[in-house]
Amino acid sequence: MAASPCEAQVDVVVAYADSLLKVMNEKPVASDERIRQLKELLPALSAFDMERTLLFAQRGLAMTEGSDRRKDRAAFLHFMSVAYTFQSKYDSARIVLDMETELALSIPDVKTELMAVNMFAFLYARQGKYLTAIEYYLKAAALMEKDGDHNNLMNIYGNVGEINCSLHNYEQAVKYLKRGIEMGERLGLTGDQFQMRNCYVQLAATYHALHQPDLALDMLRKTGDFNVTLTTVEDAAKYNLLSKIFLDKNDCDKSLEYAERSLKLAEFLKDPSMFVNAWVGLSDVYLATGRYAEAEETALKAWTADSLNADMNRAVTLNLALAYTHLDMPAEASYFMHRNEIFNREHSAQDAQRLISDLEVKYETDMKDAEIVALKSSQRKTQLLLLLLGAVLLLACFLYIMKRRISRKEMMLAAANTAIETESTVRQRIGQELHDNIGGMLAAANLNLGRAENLPVVRELLKKSIDELRRQTSSLLPETLLHYGLRSAVEDYCVKLLPLVGFYYKGEDVRIERKVEVTIYLVAIELIDNACKHAEATAVKVSLIQEKHKVVLTVKDDGHGFDPAANTDGAGLHNVRARLAACGGKIRIKSSGRDGAEITVEIDGI
């Protein structure tokens, strides 16, 4: 593919598109020549004009309706999905991609299948479902290796590098991006060509995230002259990145210049997400230069945009809070600072749940694929369903590994003999829950694999397995505890169990010693779970009193009580006592068979 088109080249493509549309309106007869013209036009048009791309792809699809031109129909569906994705119409893009995939499976043709797989990856990446996107990109990479398509393989490496950068996996990002650049150099490509430009821009973004602005600029210079006006989606990302880099270097004039270029290109391409990026970039510059009213105006435009995503939510609310602070509008500043804190908490929790969310999407996708393939052969259907079971088992392994990590942290808090006993108990509980709950459901799913009419049963069993795994992961050490402290972590856990569990807090909301926070949090989870699961309580009250040198946690329930003097501690209370002993804590239990239980733990002298 040639270098990015300048404005004059865009004018040529647009003029040709308009003339072709006029001819098609005058003579709406399908022909081999007309279909060929559309297929040649759409790749160039999709680089900058999504409205025309969608229009011509729909025309081409209508021309091939009822014919056996399955490859042509798949190509037109592909460009429809491209247009819908860039317009942030993700549901429409997914529907069209399902149709494209069905055609690709019926041909079969490696290049047609590759287009669909690659587009699925891009769609999930745009939605922030990064792990699913990487899975599809690597599947596409395997197909490209098989087909010898090294040009597009470079683009895959660039996209995988970009996602790793978004996930803050900078070492992996650099590895994939450099691999793509090295492949391009072997093919004799230059930095201003599409595949190489994509890798260099994403490598620059990674270096910028690593606070190396000069190295980032060096990478961008390899993509061509900064002053040439370009017009593709990739160029918008380049301008946005240049604005950030120059702002970091305190060159506000240059930063403003490229932020305005980014906005101009967003207006040309009509890409909703590009508008948000451009408005946030301009707001950053206006804040840095003291133009607070303009910072507020541009940030509000981003705040009201339909395409605002989770990452941009945090940036926009912070900019609005800062702008209103400087404009002496304390009520508005307080509101957006509060919203920013909420988004930051959600972002931390979202990172912990990202794997489960992405696997749920994968299950839905694979179930759809299984229904298509079941029409062709029972063997392929079985393979896909087994893949689903494998994914669930991988998730179970992930849960087990996370539990082991928590156990290792507990070992550092307790004496060696107590910690070993605690780790053994935790492992036994995990194994029992996996065996009794998830193991049973997976076994039932396996028995139903043989017949196509049992697909709904298998789907329901897998859904229940996912729900059970999600419930168990809620007891893992959360990001909220690490970043915001004990009160926020316990409150977040209780909120998930509303209305069964109520939370009450009194005292100073300050950070205390890390091992005390971890101990109280794990004790709270253990006591709440015991009340809900074993005591069969209908109401649980959790109160947390936090002072400068003391923490008191009380969990009271109306379930089946027990005799504290009977010395019949289960595994849960045994773990609680072991954890408290490691921190010098105390426990008091009030319980009877009629009035439930009230358990109070206290750690003093912190």
Tab-separated table of C-alpha atoms in Angstrom, residues 398-416 419-420 422-424 426-427 430 477 514 518 522 579:
chain	number	residue	atom	x	y	z
A	398	PHE	CA	-6.438	-18.636	36.704
A	399	LEU	CA	-8.582	-18.594	39.860
A	400	TYR	CA	-6.398	-21.248	41.496
A	401	ILE	CA	-3.199	-19.302	40.706
A	402	MET	CA	-4.664	-16.078	42.128
A	403	LYS	CA	-5.672	-17.917	45.302
A	404	ARG	CA	-2.138	-19.259	45.645
A	405	ARG	CA	-0.772	-15.716	45.339
A	406	ILE	CA	-3.043	-14.568	48.148
A	407	SER	CA	-1.945	-17.555	50.233
A	408	ARG	CA	1.705	-16.533	49.763
A	409	LYS	CA	0.884	-13.029	51.022
A	410	GLU	CA	-0.804	-14.528	54.067
A	411	MET	CA	2.298	-16.634	54.756
A	412	MET	CA	4.349	-13.425	55.033
A	413	LEU	CA	1.878	-12.098	57.630
A	414	ALA	CA	1.694	-15.176	59.886
A	415	ALA	CA	4.172	-17.423	61.625
A	416	ALA	CA	5.435	-20.241	59.426
A	419	ALA	CA	0.600	-19.970	57.452
A	420	ILE	CA	1.258	-23.457	56.100
A	422	THR	CA	-3.884	-21.763	56.415
A	423	GLU	CA	-2.618	-22.315	52.856
A	424	SER	CA	-3.596	-25.995	53.046
A	426	VAL	CA	-7.523	-22.502	51.400
A	427	ARG	CA	-6.413	-25.005	48.775
A	430	ILE	CA	-10.904	-24.102	46.453
A	477	LEU	CA	-7.608	-9.232	47.026
A	514	ARG	CA	-0.767	-2.753	54.821
A	518	VAL	CA	-5.229	-7.114	54.280
A	522	LEU	CA	-9.872	-11.139	54.424
A	579	ARG	CA	-4.905	-14.389	60.580
